[in-house]
Short mmCIF file of C-alpha atoms in Angstrom, two decimals:
data_model
loop_
_atom_site.label_atom_id
_atom_site.label_comp_id
_atom_site.label_asym_id
_atom_site.label_seq_id
_atom_site.Cartn_x
_atom_site.Cartn_y
_atom_site.Cartn_z
CA UNK A 164 -3.52 -19.71 2.07
CA UNK A 165 -2.81 -18.00 -1.21
CA UNK A 166 -3.95 -14.53 -0.27
CA UNK A 167 -3.25 -11.86 2.32
CA UNK A 168 -4.69 -12.86 5.67
CA UNK A 169 -5.57 -10.46 8.47
CA UNK A 170 -6.61 -11.25 12.00
CA UNK A 171 -8.76 -10.68 13.84
CA UNK A 172 -11.50 -9.72 11.39
CA UNK A 173 -13.32 -7.76 14.06
CA UNK A 174 -12.04 -6.22 17.26
CA UNK A 175 -13.92 -4.28 19.90
CA UNK A 176 -11.70 -2.44 22.33
CA UNK A 177 -12.48 -0.30 25.31
CA UNK A 178 -11.03 3.18 25.17
CA UNK A 179 -7.52 3.12 26.56
CA UNK A 180 -6.91 -0.53 25.73
CA UNK A 181 -3.97 -1.64 23.60
CA UNK A 182 -4.65 -3.69 20.46
CA UNK A 183 -2.51 -5.67 18.01
CA UNK A 184 -3.58 -6.37 14.46
CA UNK A 185 -1.85 -9.06 12.44
CA UNK A 186 -1.14 -9.33 8.72
CA UNK A 187 0.13 -12.42 6.93
CA UNK A 188 1.20 -11.33 3.45
CA UNK A 189 1.53 -13.53 0.41
CA UNK A 190 4.66 -15.63 0.80
CA UNK A 191 7.71 -14.04 -0.77
CA UNK A 192 6.20 -10.60 -1.21
CA UNK A 193 8.73 -7.85 -0.62
CA UNK A 194 6.36 -4.97 0.01
CA UNK A 195 3.78 -4.59 2.76
CA UNK A 196 1.46 -1.66 3.35
CA UNK A 197 -0.94 -0.74 6.14
CA UNK A 198 -3.92 1.51 5.43
CA UNK A 199 -6.65 2.98 7.61
CA UNK A 200 -10.13 3.25 6.13
CA UNK A 201 -12.65 5.30 8.06
CA UNK A 202 -16.34 4.83 7.37
CA UNK A 203 -17.25 6.27 3.97
CA UNK A 204 -13.66 7.19 3.12
CA UNK A 205 -10.92 5.86 0.92
CA UNK A 206 -7.98 3.99 2.40
CA UNK A 207 -5.39 6.30 3.95
CA UNK A 208 -1.74 5.30 3.92
CA UNK A 209 -0.23 4.50 7.30
CA UNK A 210 3.12 2.82 6.75
CA UNK A 211 5.22 0.81 4.31
CA UNK A 212 7.74 -2.01 4.73
CA UNK A 213 10.21 -3.32 2.21
CA UNK A 214 11.19 -6.69 3.62
CA UNK A 215 11.88 -5.98 7.30
CA UNK A 216 12.73 -2.32 6.79
CA UNK A 217 10.09 0.27 7.57
CA UNK A 218 10.79 2.79 4.83
CA UNK A 219 7.86 5.09 5.37
CA UNK A 220 5.80 5.73 8.48
CA UNK A 221 4.64 9.18 7.52
CA UNK A 222 0.96 8.23 7.70
CA UNK A 223 0.91 6.99 11.29
CA UNK A 224 -1.43 9.45 13.02
CA UNK A 225 0.30 9.56 16.38
CA UNK A 226 3.01 7.92 18.45
CA UNK A 227 0.35 5.56 19.77
CA UNK A 228 0.61 3.70 16.47
CA UNK A 229 3.48 1.32 15.92
CA UNK A 230 4.13 -1.27 13.21
CA UNK A 231 6.74 -3.95 12.80
CA UNK A 232 7.75 -6.68 10.39
CA UNK A 233 10.75 -8.22 12.13
CA UNK A 234 11.47 -11.11 9.75
CA UNK A 235 10.20 -9.57 6.56
CA UNK A 236 7.01 -11.59 6.47
CA UNK A 237 4.26 -11.26 9.10
CA UNK A 238 3.51 -7.72 10.23
CA UNK A 239 1.79 -6.39 13.32
CA UNK A 240 0.16 -3.00 13.73
CA UNK A 241 -0.12 -2.01 17.37
CA UNK A 242 -2.27 0.78 18.71
CA UNK A 243 -1.70 1.85 22.28
CA UNK A 244 -4.29 3.55 24.49
CA UNK A 245 -6.98 3.35 21.82
CA UNK A 246 -9.26 6.31 21.27
CA UNK A 247 -12.67 6.50 19.62
CA UNK A 248 -11.18 8.18 16.57
CA UNK A 249 -9.11 5.04 15.98
CA UNK A 250 -12.30 3.19 15.01
CA UNK A 251 -11.84 2.17 11.37
CA UNK A 252 -11.03 -0.73 9.10
CA UNK A 253 -7.31 -1.45 8.94
CA UNK A 254 -6.22 -2.90 5.63
CA UNK A 255 -2.99 -4.69 4.87
CA UNK A 256 -1.64 -5.17 1.35
CA UNK A 257 1.38 -6.94 -0.05
CA UNK A 258 3.14 -6.73 -3.38
CA UNK A 259 5.80 -8.88 -5.04
CA UNK A 260 8.29 -6.12 -5.66
CA UNK A 261 9.13 -2.57 -4.65
CA UNK A 262 7.39 -0.85 -7.56
CA UNK A 263 4.06 -2.14 -6.28
CA UNK A 264 2.42 -2.46 -9.66
CA UNK A 265 -0.01 -4.93 -8.18
CA UNK A 266 -0.97 -4.86 -4.52
CA UNK A 267 -3.06 -7.63 -3.00
CA UNK A 268 -5.29 -6.69 -0.10
CA UNK A 269 -6.51 -8.60 2.89
CA UNK A 270 -10.11 -8.41 4.07
CA UNK A 271 -9.21 -5.97 6.79
CA UNK A 272 -9.70 -5.74 10.53
CA UNK A 273 -12.64 -3.66 11.69
CA UNK A 274 -11.68 -1.96 14.95
CA UNK A 275 -14.41 -0.44 17.08
CA UNK A 276 -13.36 1.53 20.14
CA UNK A 277 -16.11 1.95 22.72
CA UNK B 347 3.12 14.75 -3.89
CA UNK B 348 0.52 12.64 -5.61
CA UNK B 349 -3.24 12.80 -5.17
CA UNK B 350 -6.38 11.30 -6.62
CA UNK B 351 -9.78 12.92 -7.07
CA UNK B 352 -12.89 10.94 -7.82
CA UNK B 353 -15.74 13.08 -9.09
CA UNK B 354 -19.01 12.00 -7.57
CA UNK B 355 -19.20 10.07 -4.34
CA UNK B 356 -22.36 8.32 -5.56
CA UNK B 357 -23.32 7.23 -9.07
CA UNK B 358 -26.64 5.58 -9.88
CA UNK B 359 -27.42 3.84 -13.16
CA UNK B 360 -30.06 1.51 -14.53
CA UNK B 361 -29.23 -2.07 -15.33
CA UNK B 362 -27.93 -2.21 -18.91
CA UNK B 363 -26.87 1.44 -18.95
CA UNK B 364 -23.36 2.81 -19.41
CA UNK B 365 -21.22 3.09 -16.29
CA UNK B 366 -18.78 6.02 -16.10
CA UNK B 367 -16.75 6.66 -12.95
CA UNK B 368 -14.40 9.61 -13.10
CA UNK B 369 -10.89 9.83 -11.74
CA UNK B 370 -8.28 12.57 -12.03
CA UNK B 371 -4.83 12.38 -10.54
CA UNK B 372 -1.86 14.57 -9.89
CA UNK B 373 1.64 13.22 -9.86
CA UNK B 374 5.03 14.74 -10.38
CA UNK B 375 6.30 11.65 -12.17
CA UNK B 376 4.69 9.22 -14.64
CA UNK B 377 2.23 7.25 -12.58
CA UNK B 378 0.90 3.76 -12.44
CA UNK B 379 -2.90 3.91 -12.20
CA UNK B 380 -5.38 1.45 -10.75
CA UNK B 381 -9.05 0.83 -10.17
CA UNK B 382 -10.09 -1.31 -7.22
CA UNK B 383 -13.55 -2.54 -6.27
CA UNK B 384 -14.74 -3.14 -2.71
CA UNK B 385 -17.82 -5.12 -1.83
CA UNK B 386 -19.36 -4.74 1.65
CA UNK B 387 -17.15 -6.13 4.41
CA UNK B 388 -14.53 -7.18 1.89
CA UNK B 389 -11.03 -6.09 1.04
CA UNK B 390 -10.05 -4.35 -2.16
CA UNK B 391 -9.96 -6.30 -5.42
CA UNK B 392 -7.98 -5.09 -8.39
CA UNK B 393 -10.16 -4.37 -11.45
CA UNK B 394 -7.50 -3.13 -13.83
CA UNK B 395 -4.24 -1.21 -13.99
CA UNK B 396 -2.18 0.97 -16.28
CA UNK B 397 1.58 0.77 -16.06
CA UNK B 398 3.03 1.32 -19.52
CA UNK B 399 2.05 0.74 -23.14
CA UNK B 400 -1.50 0.82 -24.43
CA UNK B 401 -3.50 3.58 -22.79
CA UNK B 402 -6.80 1.72 -23.00
CA UNK B 403 -6.73 -1.09 -20.50
CA UNK B 404 -9.27 -3.82 -20.00
CA UNK B 405 -10.02 -5.43 -16.70
CA UNK B 406 -12.24 -8.01 -15.13
CA UNK B 407 -16.03 -8.06 -15.34
CA UNK B 408 -16.14 -6.06 -18.57
CA UNK B 409 -14.62 -2.87 -17.16
CA UNK B 410 -12.08 -0.75 -18.98
CA UNK B 411 -10.27 2.52 -18.42
CA UNK B 412 -8.30 4.93 -20.55
CA UNK B 413 -5.21 6.78 -19.41
CA UNK B 414 -5.23 10.33 -20.80
CA UNK B 415 -2.02 12.06 -19.85
CA UNK B 416 -3.08 15.44 -21.23
CA UNK B 417 -6.18 15.41 -19.07
CA UNK B 418 -4.52 13.62 -16.11
CA UNK B 419 -7.52 11.31 -16.09
CA UNK B 420 -8.18 7.60 -15.78
CA UNK B 421 -11.95 7.19 -16.03
CA UNK B 422 -13.55 3.78 -15.58
CA UNK B 423 -16.28 2.60 -17.94
CA UNK B 424 -18.48 -0.39 -18.61
CA UNK B 425 -20.89 -0.45 -21.56
CA UNK B 426 -23.72 -2.23 -19.77
CA UNK B 427 -24.22 -2.27 -16.02
CA UNK B 428 -25.19 -5.41 -14.17
CA UNK B 429 -26.77 -5.65 -10.75
CA UNK B 430 -23.65 -7.40 -9.48
CA UNK B 431 -21.58 -4.30 -10.28
CA UNK B 432 -23.06 -2.48 -7.29
CA UNK B 433 -20.11 -1.78 -5.00
CA UNK B 434 -17.66 0.95 -4.08
CA UNK B 435 -14.91 1.76 -6.55
CA UNK B 436 -11.56 3.32 -5.76
CA UNK B 437 -9.09 4.92 -8.13
CA UNK B 438 -5.46 4.79 -7.01
CA UNK B 439 -2.08 6.01 -8.19
CA UNK B 440 1.41 4.76 -7.51
CA UNK B 441 4.39 7.01 -7.91
CA UNK B 442 7.95 6.14 -7.12
CA UNK B 443 9.29 7.79 -4.01
CA UNK B 444 12.68 7.61 -2.32
CA UNK B 445 13.42 7.34 1.35
CA UNK B 446 16.25 9.22 3.05
CA UNK B 447 18.59 6.31 2.40
CA UNK B 448 17.96 6.35 -1.33
CA UNK B 449 15.76 3.26 -1.46
CA UNK B 450 12.82 3.62 -3.82
CA UNK B 451 9.36 2.15 -3.77
CA UNK B 452 5.94 2.72 -5.28
CA UNK B 453 3.62 4.55 -2.88
CA UNK B 454 -0.07 3.74 -3.45
CA UNK B 455 -2.52 6.59 -2.87
CA UNK B 456 -6.30 6.22 -3.11
CA UNK B 457 -9.18 8.46 -4.00
CA UNK B 458 -12.20 8.85 -1.74
CA UNK B 459 -14.27 6.28 -3.57
CA UNK B 460 -17.47 6.21 -5.63
CA UNK B 461 -20.43 4.12 -4.61
CA UNK B 462 -22.13 2.63 -7.65
CA UNK B 463 -25.80 1.75 -7.37
CA UNK B 464 -27.50 -0.24 -10.12
CA UNK B 465 -31.29 -0.09 -10.43
CA UNK B 466 -33.35 -2.85 -12.05
#
């Protein structure tokens, strides 16, 4: 497809379960972001990749969160031992170049931890 | 560090009335500024952006915004609201940052959002 694709769209996890969220960016895009959007809040930065390099992971809330982009295209956000406070929409965005003057967002993955 | 403040978490207007959504930012370097719209259960869609040049920028669906450096503002306006404009709007700023290795990139930071309601 032409846009950013995220899967799954919805995920229900039991507390303590591990989850993996996938992002397929627009082909050829250098930059990839992950954001966390809690209910009623704006997107909060989690991490940034430039090609396969993770340049910034300052927004990851704990060491239970891990992201990778091994070949500089598809990215996976993994959350280990999920907690209720991890419930949110996880948004992925990609951008053609490093200045990120236009970021394209996927529809997000809504994670509910029960 | 950069930050974005949107004044008013909820704005309600009548159909046909002026829409004004306020956004102020702080950034230590000249910023790029954006407005995104989010419909329920959807991702973020870019409405308009300011990078360089003309400070009044026009976007999709009749929206426009003006970059005022002296006021550190980037308010979003539309002369006449339509029912289909009801959504949540996010102001965002990108400023260039450098990692420890000297590689630079634009870091995108969002405001908390403003929910726009349009009454018939």
